[in-house]
Amino acid sequence: MLSKDRRGKRLFIVSFLVPPLLLYGIFVVSPYAQAFQIAGTNWGGLSPDFEFVGLDNFQRLLGDNYFWNALKHNGLLLLLLPVATIVLGLFFASMISVGGRRDRAGVHGVRGAGVYRIVYFFPQVLSVAIIGVLWKEMYAPKSGLINGALRAVGLDSWAQPWLGDPRFAFWCVALVLLWSNVGFYVVLFSAAMQSIPRDIYEAALLDGANRVTTLVRVTVPLLWDTIQVAWVYLAILAIDGFAVVQIITEGGPGFSSDVVGLRLYDTAFKDAQFGYASAIGVAMFFLTLTVAAMFLRVTRRDRVEL
């Protein structure tokens, strides 16, 4: 039999675990489970009447050109956004942490590193809605800051209706996603670099290694676990991308910047096809899990001990 102390300890632990787990189950797990159920129906979202259609929604998904067009854009983001964000994040973090000149105090960051860290992190204090509206105004063809700056330096021919041209709309959105996320990973990688002994960097410099070699040969292997986590989070962002796209371009012009998250939203709330939208959500769920699992599997390596 358990002693009174052990029973009391278990009861104390359970009393703290049950309420948050219950809330998590109701507000997180339950909607996921309901999405799987709704994906097998033709529910319109408002009427209580619906019919089970089995896998019909998923069969329809395979032949939906709008879905595949949106998925293509998510695929491009998946290829470009994590790589560009991590490369820039590592470069800036390296300059802030160990990019300064070596002196008697050892290896340190560039002068004004604290200010740079604040500047890079600044987009993180803004909501996605503010970022979207801000950049939408910057891309405005007549009153926008970008075209205004181009005209101010005599490059009038470079001014474009950025968000109104199918050639540029997607890349404009991708640039906003990059700008709004690099700062977080600069701070993340900077914090991780603080755990690397400065003696390692000093030894690399004494051996004649330049900054790029030190970053690739020393910093990246020692931060590999952090880079893996960063890539997974960025992959999830790339597969979603809904908020920024919806605010800046609404998927246009001509679906040239559409993404799967926005396709789900429009299908549910504009076309009133919640069953089909749920099927899109289920596809996104498995796609996200597959991408994360594959990357963690491919990039698995022995941990470097300091």
PDB file of C-alpha atoms in Angstrom:
ATOM      1  CA  MET A   1       0.000   0.000   0.000  1.00  0.00           C
ATOM      2  CA  LEU A   2       1.157   3.537  -0.703  1.00  0.00           C
ATOM      3  CA  SER A   3       2.085   5.668   2.241  1.00  0.00           C
ATOM      4  CA  LYS A   4       0.028   8.732   3.061  1.00  0.00           C
ATOM      5  CA  ASP A   5       2.896  10.997   1.983  1.00  0.00           C
ATOM      6  CA  ARG A   6       3.170   9.389  -1.450  1.00  0.00           C
ATOM      7  CA  ARG A   7      -0.609   9.424  -1.946  1.00  0.00           C
ATOM      8  CA  GLY A   8      -0.708  13.060  -0.926  1.00  0.00           C
ATOM      9  CA  LYS A   9       2.146  13.899  -3.323  1.00  0.00           C
ATOM     10  CA  ARG A  10       0.425  12.168  -6.232  1.00  0.00           C
ATOM     11  CA  LEU A  11      -2.873  13.866  -5.447  1.00  0.00           C
ATOM     12  CA  PHE A  12      -1.078  17.217  -5.337  1.00  0.00           C
ATOM     13  CA  ILE A  13       0.535  16.600  -8.747  1.00  0.00           C
ATOM     14  CA  VAL A  14      -2.714  15.362 -10.309  1.00  0.00           C
ATOM     15  CA  SER A  15      -4.621  18.395  -8.998  1.00  0.00           C
ATOM     16  CA  PHE A  16      -2.222  20.662 -10.903  1.00  0.00           C
ATOM     17  CA  LEU A  17      -2.072  18.568 -14.087  1.00  0.00           C
ATOM     18  CA  VAL A  18      -5.727  17.759 -14.657  1.00  0.00           C
ATOM     19  CA  PRO A  19      -7.137  21.322 -15.157  1.00  0.00           C
ATOM     20  CA  PRO A  20      -4.591  22.417 -17.827  1.00  0.00           C
ATOM     21  CA  LEU A  21      -4.770  19.029 -19.568  1.00  0.00           C
ATOM     22  CA  LEU A  22      -8.547  19.240 -19.547  1.00  0.00           C
ATOM     23  CA  LEU A  23      -8.485  22.734 -21.041  1.00  0.00           C
ATOM     24  CA  TYR A  24      -5.934  21.615 -23.646  1.00  0.00           C
ATOM     25  CA  GLY A  25      -8.100  18.664 -24.578  1.00  0.00           C
ATOM     26  CA  ILE A  26     -11.234  20.789 -24.941  1.00  0.00           C
ATOM     27  CA  PHE A  27      -9.774  23.750 -26.827  1.00  0.00           C
ATOM     28  CA  VAL A  28      -6.925  22.133 -28.820  1.00  0.00           C
ATOM     29  CA  VAL A  29      -7.326  18.365 -29.216  1.00  0.00           C
ATOM     30  CA  SER A  30     -11.102  18.428 -29.607  1.00  0.00           C
ATOM     31  CA  PRO A  31     -11.145  20.876 -32.586  1.00  0.00           C
ATOM     32  CA  TYR A  32      -8.494  18.756 -34.319  1.00  0.00           C
ATOM     33  CA  ALA A  33     -10.591  15.633 -33.824  1.00  0.00           C
ATOM     34  CA  GLN A  34     -13.733  17.411 -35.040  1.00  0.00           C
ATOM     35  CA  ALA A  35     -11.898  18.564 -38.170  1.00  0.00           C
ATOM     36  CA  PHE A  36     -11.252  14.939 -39.110  1.00  0.00           C
ATOM     37  CA  GLN A  37     -14.941  14.192 -38.647  1.00  0.00           C
ATOM     38  CA  ILE A  38     -16.163  17.248 -40.583  1.00  0.00           C
ATOM     39  CA  ALA A  39     -13.731  16.451 -43.431  1.00  0.00           C
ATOM     40  CA  GLY A  40     -15.904  13.434 -44.223  1.00  0.00           C
ATOM     41  CA  THR A  41     -19.083  15.482 -44.624  1.00  0.00           C
ATOM     42  CA  ASN A  42     -20.578  18.100 -46.945  1.00  0.00           C
ATOM     43  CA  TRP A  43     -21.422  20.457 -44.047  1.00  0.00           C
ATOM     44  CA  GLY A  44     -21.906  24.090 -45.083  1.00  0.00           C
ATOM     45  CA  GLY A  45     -21.017  25.595 -41.716  1.00  0.00           C
ATOM     46  CA  LEU A  46     -24.367  27.117 -40.736  1.00  0.00           C
ATOM     47  CA  SER A  47     -27.117  24.563 -41.295  1.00  0.00           C
ATOM     48  CA  PRO A  48     -27.305  21.636 -38.883  1.00  0.00           C
ATOM     49  CA  ASP A  49     -27.992  19.371 -41.870  1.00  0.00           C
ATOM     50  CA  PHE A  50     -25.124  17.494 -43.471  1.00  0.00           C
ATOM     51  CA  GLU A  51     -24.341  14.173 -45.073  1.00  0.00           C
ATOM     52  CA  PHE A  52     -21.339  11.891 -44.708  1.00  0.00           C
ATOM     53  CA  VAL A  53     -19.541  11.695 -48.026  1.00  0.00           C
ATOM     54  CA  GLY A  54     -16.589   9.571 -46.986  1.00  0.00           C
ATOM     55  CA  LEU A  55     -13.416  10.352 -48.893  1.00  0.00           C
ATOM     56  CA  ASP A  56     -15.134  12.411 -51.588  1.00  0.00           C
ATOM     57  CA  ASN A  57     -13.629  15.669 -50.293  1.00  0.00           C
ATOM     58  CA  PHE A  58     -10.124  14.230 -50.486  1.00  0.00           C
ATOM     59  CA  GLN A  59     -10.744  12.930 -54.006  1.00  0.00           C
ATOM     60  CA  ARG A  60     -11.926  16.393 -54.965  1.00  0.00           C
ATOM     61  CA  LEU A  61      -8.758  17.809 -53.424  1.00  0.00           C
ATOM     62  CA  LEU A  62      -6.596  15.798 -55.819  1.00  0.00           C
ATOM     63  CA  GLY A  63      -8.222  17.460 -58.826  1.00  0.00           C
ATOM     64  CA  ASP A  64      -8.495  20.982 -57.408  1.00  0.00           C
ATOM     65  CA  ASN A  65      -6.200  23.246 -59.439  1.00  0.00           C
ATOM     66  CA  TYR A  66      -6.647  26.119 -56.973  1.00  0.00           C
ATOM     67  CA  PHE A  67      -5.388  23.919 -54.145  1.00  0.00           C
ATOM     68  CA  TRP A  68      -2.347  22.765 -56.114  1.00  0.00           C
ATOM     69  CA  ASN A  69      -1.569  26.331 -57.152  1.00  0.00           C
ATOM     70  CA  ALA A  70      -1.632  27.386 -53.492  1.00  0.00           C
ATOM     71  CA  LEU A  71       0.433  24.355 -52.500  1.00  0.00           C
ATOM     72  CA  LYS A  72       3.048  25.297 -55.109  1.00  0.00           C
ATOM     73  CA  HIS A  73       3.472  28.675 -53.430  1.00  0.00           C
ATOM     74  CA  ASN A  74       3.797  27.010 -50.025  1.00  0.00           C
ATOM     75  CA  GLY A  75       6.397  24.708 -51.542  1.00  0.00           C
ATOM     76  CA  LEU A  76       8.433  27.688 -52.735  1.00  0.00           C
ATOM     77  CA  LEU A  77       8.214  29.236 -49.281  1.00  0.00           C
ATOM     78  CA  LEU A  78       9.262  25.912 -47.768  1.00  0.00           C
ATOM     79  CA  LEU A  79      12.364  25.852 -49.951  1.00  0.00           C
ATOM     80  CA  LEU A  80      13.334  29.492 -49.530  1.00  0.00           C
ATOM     81  CA  LEU A  81      12.075  30.881 -46.214  1.00  0.00           C
ATOM     82  CA  PRO A  82      13.792  28.513 -43.731  1.00  0.00           C
ATOM     83  CA  VAL A  83      17.110  28.617 -45.602  1.00  0.00           C
ATOM     84  CA  ALA A  84      17.186  32.402 -46.046  1.00  0.00           C
ATOM     85  CA  THR A  85      16.004  33.100 -42.492  1.00  0.00           C
ATOM     86  CA  ILE A  86      18.480  30.723 -40.865  1.00  0.00           C
ATOM     87  CA  VAL A  87      21.425  31.910 -43.000  1.00  0.00           C
ATOM     88  CA  LEU A  88      20.715  35.569 -42.246  1.00  0.00           C
ATOM     89  CA  GLY A  89      19.963  34.788 -38.596  1.00  0.00           C
ATOM     90  CA  LEU A  90      23.255  32.932 -38.161  1.00  0.00           C
ATOM     91  CA  PHE A  91      25.231  35.642 -39.950  1.00  0.00           C
ATOM     92  CA  PHE A  92      23.781  38.520 -37.926  1.00  0.00           C
ATOM     93  CA  ALA A  93      23.967  36.556 -34.668  1.00  0.00           C
ATOM     94  CA  SER A  94      27.593  35.677 -35.377  1.00  0.00           C
ATOM     95  CA  MET A  95      28.459  39.318 -36.006  1.00  0.00           C
ATOM     96  CA  ILE A  96      26.654  40.400 -32.853  1.00  0.00           C
ATOM     97  CA  SER A  97      28.233  37.715 -30.668  1.00  0.00           C
ATOM     98  CA  VAL A  98      31.726  37.067 -32.036  1.00  0.00           C
ATOM     99  CA  GLY A  99      32.108  39.328 -35.075  1.00  0.00           C
ATOM    100  CA  GLY A 100      34.197  42.041 -33.439  1.00  0.00           C
ATOM    101  CA  ARG A 101      37.949  42.327 -33.421  1.00  0.00           C
ATOM    102  CA  ARG A 102      39.861  40.194 -30.976  1.00  0.00           C
ATOM    103  CA  ASP A 103      41.580  42.128 -28.186  1.00  0.00           C
ATOM    104  CA  ARG A 104      42.924  41.486 -24.726  1.00  0.00           C
ATOM    105  CA  ALA A 105      39.403  40.827 -23.469  1.00  0.00           C
ATOM    106  CA  GLY A 106      39.007  38.021 -26.003  1.00  0.00           C
ATOM    107  CA  VAL A 107      36.524  37.573 -28.847  1.00  0.00           C
ATOM    108  CA  HIS A 108      33.407  39.697 -28.671  1.00  0.00           C
ATOM    109  CA  GLY A 109      30.681  41.125 -30.889  1.00  0.00           C
ATOM    110  CA  VAL A 110      30.793  44.175 -33.116  1.00  0.00           C
ATOM    111  CA  ARG A 111      30.514  47.600 -31.558  1.00  0.00           C
ATOM    112  CA  GLY A 112      26.902  48.481 -30.792  1.00  0.00           C
ATOM    113  CA  ALA A 113      25.815  44.838 -30.706  1.00  0.00           C
ATOM    114  CA  GLY A 114      23.106  45.588 -28.139  1.00  0.00           C
ATOM    115  CA  VAL A 115      21.524  48.203 -30.414  1.00  0.00           C
ATOM    116  CA  TYR A 116      21.613  45.872 -33.406  1.00  0.00           C
ATOM    117  CA  ARG A 117      19.958  43.141 -31.364  1.00  0.00           C
ATOM    118  CA  ILE A 118      17.079  45.494 -30.503  1.00  0.00           C
ATOM    119  CA  VAL A 119      16.727  46.653 -34.127  1.00  0.00           C
ATOM    120  CA  TYR A 120      16.627  43.094 -35.463  1.00  0.00           C
ATOM    121  CA  PHE A 121      14.122  41.979 -32.816  1.00  0.00           C
ATOM    122  CA  PHE A 122      11.826  44.986 -33.280  1.00  0.00           C
ATOM    123  CA  PRO A 123       9.441  43.295 -35.790  1.00  0.00           C
ATOM    124  CA  GLN A 124       8.656  40.688 -33.137  1.00  0.00           C
ATOM    125  CA  VAL A 125       6.914  43.273 -30.938  1.00  0.00           C
ATOM    126  CA  LEU A 126       4.523  44.122 -33.774  1.00  0.00           C
ATOM    127  CA  SER A 127       1.412  42.069 -34.403  1.00  0.00           C
ATOM    128  CA  VAL A 128       0.995  40.295 -37.723  1.00  0.00           C
ATOM    129  CA  ALA A 129      -1.876  42.646 -38.567  1.00  0.00           C
ATOM    130  CA  ILE A 130       0.319  45.722 -38.095  1.00  0.00           C
ATOM    131  CA  ILE A 131       3.125  44.182 -40.146  1.00  0.00           C
ATOM    132  CA  GLY A 132       0.712  43.342 -42.959  1.00  0.00           C
ATOM    133  CA  VAL A 133      -0.869  46.793 -43.083  1.00  0.00           C
ATOM    134  CA  LEU A 134       2.525  48.505 -42.782  1.00  0.00           C
ATOM    135  CA  TRP A 135       4.040  46.636 -45.718  1.00  0.00           C
ATOM    136  CA  LYS A 136       0.876  46.928 -47.807  1.00  0.00           C
ATOM    137  CA  GLU A 137       1.181  50.697 -47.528  1.00  0.00           C
ATOM    138  CA  MET A 138       4.898  50.535 -48.330  1.00  0.00           C
ATOM    139  CA  TYR A 139       4.130  48.618 -51.529  1.00  0.00           C
ATOM    140  CA  ALA A 140       1.418  51.097 -52.612  1.00  0.00           C
ATOM    141  CA  PRO A 141       2.130  52.149 -56.239  1.00  0.00           C
ATOM    142  CA  LYS A 142       1.746  55.919 -55.767  1.00  0.00           C
ATOM    143  CA  SER A 143       2.020  56.725 -52.073  1.00  0.00           C
ATOM    144  CA  GLY A 144       4.201  53.797 -50.991  1.00  0.00           C
ATOM    145  CA  LEU A 145       7.629  54.305 -49.465  1.00  0.00           C
ATOM    146  CA  ILE A 146       9.369  51.869 -51.842  1.00  0.00           C
ATOM    147  CA  ASN A 147       8.272  53.541 -55.071  1.00  0.00           C
ATOM    148  CA  GLY A 148       8.751  56.947 -53.458  1.00  0.00           C
ATOM    149  CA  ALA A 149      12.362  56.102 -52.619  1.00  0.00           C
ATOM    150  CA  LEU A 150      12.993  54.829 -56.145  1.00  0.00           C
ATOM    151  CA  ARG A 151      11.601  58.013 -57.667  1.00  0.00           C
ATOM    152  CA  ALA A 152      13.598  60.150 -55.230  1.00  0.00           C
ATOM    153  CA  VAL A 153      16.888  58.716 -56.537  1.00  0.00           C
ATOM    154  CA  GLY A 154      15.877  58.953 -60.202  1.00  0.00           C
ATOM    155  CA  LEU A 155      14.858  55.325 -60.721  1.00  0.00           C
ATOM    156  CA  ASP A 156      11.317  56.046 -61.835  1.00  0.00           C
ATOM    157  CA  SER A 157      11.366  53.169 -64.305  1.00  0.00           C
ATOM    158  CA  TRP A 158      11.905  50.731 -61.440  1.00  0.00           C
ATOM    159  CA  ALA A 159       8.696  51.783 -59.684  1.00  0.00           C
ATOM    160  CA  GLN A 160       6.102  49.038 -60.009  1.00  0.00           C
ATOM    161  CA  PRO A 161       2.565  48.214 -58.864  1.00  0.00           C
ATOM    162  CA  TRP A 162       4.192  45.571 -56.693  1.00  0.00           C
ATOM    163  CA  LEU A 163       1.080  43.940 -55.264  1.00  0.00           C
ATOM    164  CA  GLY A 164      -0.905  44.349 -58.478  1.00  0.00           C
ATOM    165  CA  ASP A 165       1.567  42.520 -60.697  1.00  0.00           C
ATOM    166  CA  PRO A 166       1.417  38.682 -60.687  1.00  0.00           C
ATOM    167  CA  ARG A 167       5.184  38.600 -61.283  1.00  0.00           C
ATOM    168  CA  PHE A 168       5.969  40.348 -57.997  1.00  0.00           C
ATOM    169  CA  ALA A 169       3.082  39.771 -55.568  1.00  0.00           C
ATOM    170  CA  PHE A 170       4.275  36.415 -54.205  1.00  0.00           C
ATOM    171  CA  TRP A 171       7.868  37.599 -53.792  1.00  0.00           C
ATOM    172  CA  CYS A 172       6.683  40.724 -52.011  1.00  0.00           C
ATOM    173  CA  VAL A 173       4.866  38.546 -49.480  1.00  0.00           C
ATOM    174  CA  ALA A 174       7.896  36.252 -49.122  1.00  0.00           C
ATOM    175  CA  LEU A 175      10.069  39.295 -48.365  1.00  0.00           C
ATOM    176  CA  VAL A 176       7.682  40.390 -45.607  1.00  0.00           C
ATOM    177  CA  LEU A 177       7.758  36.917 -44.042  1.00  0.00           C
ATOM    178  CA  LEU A 178      11.547  36.970 -44.136  1.00  0.00           C
ATOM    179  CA  TRP A 179      11.796  40.475 -42.646  1.00  0.00           C
ATOM    180  CA  SER A 180       9.344  39.727 -39.870  1.00  0.00           C
ATOM    181  CA  ASN A 181      11.054  36.522 -38.719  1.00  0.00           C
ATOM    182  CA  VAL A 182      14.804  37.025 -39.059  1.00  0.00           C
ATOM    183  CA  GLY A 183      15.033  39.087 -35.866  1.00  0.00           C
ATOM    184  CA  PHE A 184      13.657  36.344 -33.651  1.00  0.00           C
ATOM    185  CA  TYR A 185      16.220  33.853 -34.894  1.00  0.00           C
ATOM    186  CA  VAL A 186      19.027  36.384 -34.548  1.00  0.00           C
ATOM    187  CA  VAL A 187      18.209  36.605 -30.848  1.00  0.00           C
ATOM    188  CA  LEU A 188      17.719  32.832 -30.587  1.00  0.00           C
ATOM    189  CA  PHE A 189      21.063  32.032 -32.199  1.00  0.00           C
ATOM    190  CA  SER A 190      22.800  34.795 -30.232  1.00  0.00           C
ATOM    191  CA  ALA A 191      21.554  33.279 -26.988  1.00  0.00           C
ATOM    192  CA  ALA A 192      22.726  29.826 -28.090  1.00  0.00           C
ATOM    193  CA  MET A 193      26.166  31.195 -28.979  1.00  0.00           C
ATOM    194  CA  GLN A 194      26.628  32.458 -25.442  1.00  0.00           C
ATOM    195  CA  SER A 195      27.039  28.835 -24.326  1.00  0.00           C
ATOM    196  CA  ILE A 196      29.995  28.301 -26.694  1.00  0.00           C
ATOM    197  CA  PRO A 197      33.312  28.926 -24.890  1.00  0.00           C
ATOM    198  CA  ARG A 198      35.190  31.891 -26.346  1.00  0.00           C
ATOM    199  CA  ASP A 199      38.378  29.816 -26.219  1.00  0.00           C
ATOM    200  CA  ILE A 200      37.101  27.835 -29.216  1.00  0.00           C
ATOM    201  CA  TYR A 201      36.726  30.977 -31.313  1.00  0.00           C
ATOM    202  CA  GLU A 202      40.105  32.288 -30.188  1.00  0.00           C
ATOM    203  CA  ALA A 203      41.737  28.988 -31.155  1.00  0.00           C
ATOM    204  CA  ALA A 204      40.066  29.104 -34.584  1.00  0.00           C
ATOM    205  CA  LEU A 205      41.317  32.644 -35.179  1.00  0.00           C
ATOM    206  CA  LEU A 206      44.849  31.696 -34.094  1.00  0.00           C
ATOM    207  CA  ASP A 207      44.740  28.844 -36.604  1.00  0.00           C
ATOM    208  CA  GLY A 208      44.026  31.367 -39.356  1.00  0.00           C
ATOM    209  CA  ALA A 209      40.305  30.695 -39.829  1.00  0.00           C
ATOM    210  CA  ASN A 210      38.330  33.644 -41.193  1.00  0.00           C
ATOM    211  CA  ARG A 211      34.843  34.622 -40.066  1.00  0.00           C
ATOM    212  CA  VAL A 212      33.033  32.535 -42.671  1.00  0.00           C
ATOM    213  CA  THR A 213      35.088  29.428 -41.921  1.00  0.00           C
ATOM    214  CA  THR A 214      34.537  29.886 -38.191  1.00  0.00           C
ATOM    215  CA  LEU A 215      30.796  30.227 -38.739  1.00  0.00           C
ATOM    216  CA  VAL A 216      30.562  27.119 -40.932  1.00  0.00           C
ATOM    217  CA  ARG A 217      33.093  24.879 -39.170  1.00  0.00           C
ATOM    218  CA  VAL A 218      32.590  25.900 -35.541  1.00  0.00           C
ATOM    219  CA  THR A 219      29.314  27.718 -34.906  1.00  0.00           C
ATOM    220  CA  VAL A 220      26.951  25.687 -37.097  1.00  0.00           C
ATOM    221  CA  PRO A 221      27.974  22.239 -35.723  1.00  0.00           C
ATOM    222  CA  LEU A 222      27.728  23.479 -32.133  1.00  0.00           C
ATOM    223  CA  LEU A 223      24.307  25.050 -32.744  1.00  0.00           C
ATOM    224  CA  TRP A 224      22.922  22.201 -34.845  1.00  0.00           C
ATOM    225  CA  ASP A 225      20.143  21.273 -32.377  1.00  0.00           C
ATOM    226  CA  THR A 226      18.962  24.889 -32.274  1.00  0.00           C
ATOM    227  CA  ILE A 227      19.091  25.146 -36.075  1.00  0.00           C
ATOM    228  CA  GLN A 228      16.962  22.004 -36.377  1.00  0.00           C
ATOM    229  CA  VAL A 229      14.286  23.481 -34.108  1.00  0.00           C
ATOM    230  CA  ALA A 230      14.401  26.772 -36.014  1.00  0.00           C
ATOM    231  CA  TRP A 231      13.952  24.997 -39.340  1.00  0.00           C
ATOM    232  CA  VAL A 232      10.915  23.065 -38.102  1.00  0.00           C
ATOM    233  CA  TYR A 233       9.231  26.240 -36.854  1.00  0.00           C
ATOM    234  CA  LEU A 234       9.986  28.037 -40.110  1.00  0.00           C
ATOM    235  CA  ALA A 235       8.706  25.074 -42.126  1.00  0.00           C
ATOM    236  CA  ILE A 236       5.411  25.256 -40.239  1.00  0.00           C
ATOM    237  CA  LEU A 237       5.254  28.994 -40.981  1.00  0.00           C
ATOM    238  CA  ALA A 238       5.976  28.354 -44.663  1.00  0.00           C
ATOM    239  CA  ILE A 239       3.224  25.748 -44.913  1.00  0.00           C
ATOM    240  CA  ASP A 240       0.804  28.202 -43.301  1.00  0.00           C
ATOM    241  CA  GLY A 241       1.617  31.808 -44.264  1.00  0.00           C
ATOM    242  CA  PHE A 242      -2.080  32.677 -44.026  1.00  0.00           C
ATOM    243  CA  ALA A 243      -2.151  35.906 -42.029  1.00  0.00           C
ATOM    244  CA  VAL A 244       0.404  37.940 -43.977  1.00  0.00           C
ATOM    245  CA  VAL A 245      -0.946  36.823 -47.365  1.00  0.00           C
ATOM    246  CA  GLN A 246      -4.552  37.501 -46.377  1.00  0.00           C
ATOM    247  CA  ILE A 247      -3.776  41.027 -45.178  1.00  0.00           C
ATOM    248  CA  ILE A 248      -1.398  42.108 -47.965  1.00  0.00           C
ATOM    249  CA  THR A 249      -2.688  40.490 -51.163  1.00  0.00           C
ATOM    250  CA  GLU A 250      -5.678  38.262 -50.286  1.00  0.00           C
ATOM    251  CA  GLY A 251      -4.062  35.721 -52.589  1.00  0.00           C
ATOM    252  CA  GLY A 252      -4.110  37.930 -55.660  1.00  0.00           C
ATOM    253  CA  PRO A 253      -3.777  39.121 -58.228  1.00  0.00           C
ATOM    254  CA  GLY A 254      -5.211  36.138 -60.047  1.00  0.00           C
ATOM    255  CA  PHE A 255      -4.264  33.713 -57.239  1.00  0.00           C
ATOM    256  CA  SER A 256      -0.590  34.484 -57.910  1.00  0.00           C
ATOM    257  CA  SER A 257       0.181  34.684 -54.177  1.00  0.00           C
ATOM    258  CA  ASP A 258      -2.397  32.218 -52.868  1.00  0.00           C
ATOM    259  CA  VAL A 259      -1.397  29.771 -50.111  1.00  0.00           C
ATOM    260  CA  VAL A 260      -3.091  26.707 -48.656  1.00  0.00           C
ATOM    261  CA  GLY A 261      -4.079  28.452 -45.422  1.00  0.00           C
ATOM    262  CA  LEU A 262      -5.882  31.184 -47.345  1.00  0.00           C
ATOM    263  CA  ARG A 263      -7.493  28.586 -49.628  1.00  0.00           C
ATOM    264  CA  LEU A 264      -8.873  26.866 -46.511  1.00  0.00           C
ATOM    265  CA  TYR A 265     -10.184  30.172 -45.135  1.00  0.00           C
ATOM    266  CA  ASP A 266     -11.872  31.230 -48.377  1.00  0.00           C
ATOM    267  CA  THR A 267     -13.395  27.788 -48.890  1.00  0.00           C
ATOM    268  CA  ALA A 268     -14.892  27.793 -45.407  1.00  0.00           C
ATOM    269  CA  PHE A 269     -15.996  31.388 -44.872  1.00  0.00           C
ATOM    270  CA  LYS A 270     -16.571  32.668 -48.412  1.00  0.00           C
ATOM    271  CA  ASP A 271     -17.785  29.538 -50.184  1.00  0.00           C
ATOM    272  CA  ALA A 272     -19.483  28.041 -47.070  1.00  0.00           C
ATOM    273  CA  GLN A 273     -17.944  24.606 -47.684  1.00  0.00           C
ATOM    274  CA  PHE A 274     -16.732  23.662 -44.225  1.00  0.00           C
ATOM    275  CA  GLY A 275     -16.511  19.985 -45.052  1.00  0.00           C
ATOM    276  CA  TYR A 276     -14.152  20.549 -47.962  1.00  0.00           C
ATOM    277  CA  ALA A 277     -12.220  23.191 -45.982  1.00  0.00           C
ATOM    278  CA  SER A 278     -11.721  20.675 -43.191  1.00  0.00           C
ATOM    279  CA  ALA A 279     -10.316  18.232 -45.739  1.00  0.00           C
ATOM    280  CA  ILE A 280      -7.790  20.910 -46.723  1.00  0.00           C
ATOM    281  CA  GLY A 281      -6.960  21.367 -43.037  1.00  0.00           C
ATOM    282  CA  VAL A 282      -6.419  17.632 -42.563  1.00  0.00           C
ATOM    283  CA  ALA A 283      -4.119  17.604 -45.609  1.00  0.00           C
ATOM    284  CA  MET A 284      -2.136  20.502 -44.122  1.00  0.00           C
ATOM    285  CA  PHE A 285      -1.907  18.651 -40.808  1.00  0.00           C
ATOM    286  CA  PHE A 286      -0.361  15.547 -42.339  1.00  0.00           C
ATOM    287  CA  LEU A 287       1.837  17.595 -44.674  1.00  0.00           C
ATOM    288  CA  THR A 288       3.263  19.535 -41.734  1.00  0.00           C
ATOM    289  CA  LEU A 289       3.935  16.380 -39.723  1.00  0.00           C
ATOM    290  CA  THR A 290       5.555  14.698 -42.716  1.00  0.00           C
ATOM    291  CA  VAL A 291       7.845  17.633 -43.512  1.00  0.00           C
ATOM    292  CA  ALA A 292       8.941  18.009 -39.876  1.00  0.00           C
ATOM    293  CA  ALA A 293       9.558  14.281 -39.416  1.00  0.00           C
ATOM    294  CA  MET A 294      11.481  13.963 -42.683  1.00  0.00           C
ATOM    295  CA  PHE A 295      13.734  16.909 -41.898  1.00  0.00           C
ATOM    296  CA  LEU A 296      14.503  15.714 -38.376  1.00  0.00           C
ATOM    297  CA  ARG A 297      15.265  12.291 -39.793  1.00  0.00           C
ATOM    298  CA  VAL A 298      17.512  13.531 -42.593  1.00  0.00           C
ATOM    299  CA  THR A 299      19.429  16.019 -40.451  1.00  0.00           C
ATOM    300  CA  ARG A 300      19.901  13.754 -37.451  1.00  0.00           C
ATOM    301  CA  ARG A 301      23.530  13.679 -36.360  1.00  0.00           C
ATOM    302  CA  ASP A 302      25.607  13.009 -33.275  1.00  0.00           C
ATOM    303  CA  ARG A 303      25.567  15.857 -30.810  1.00  0.00           C
ATOM    304  CA  VAL A 304      28.815  17.775 -30.433  1.00  0.00           C
ATOM    305  CA  GLU A 305      29.794  17.939 -26.774  1.00  0.00           C
ATOM    306  CA  LEU A 306      31.655  20.980 -25.494  1.00  0.00           C
TER     307      LEU A 306
END
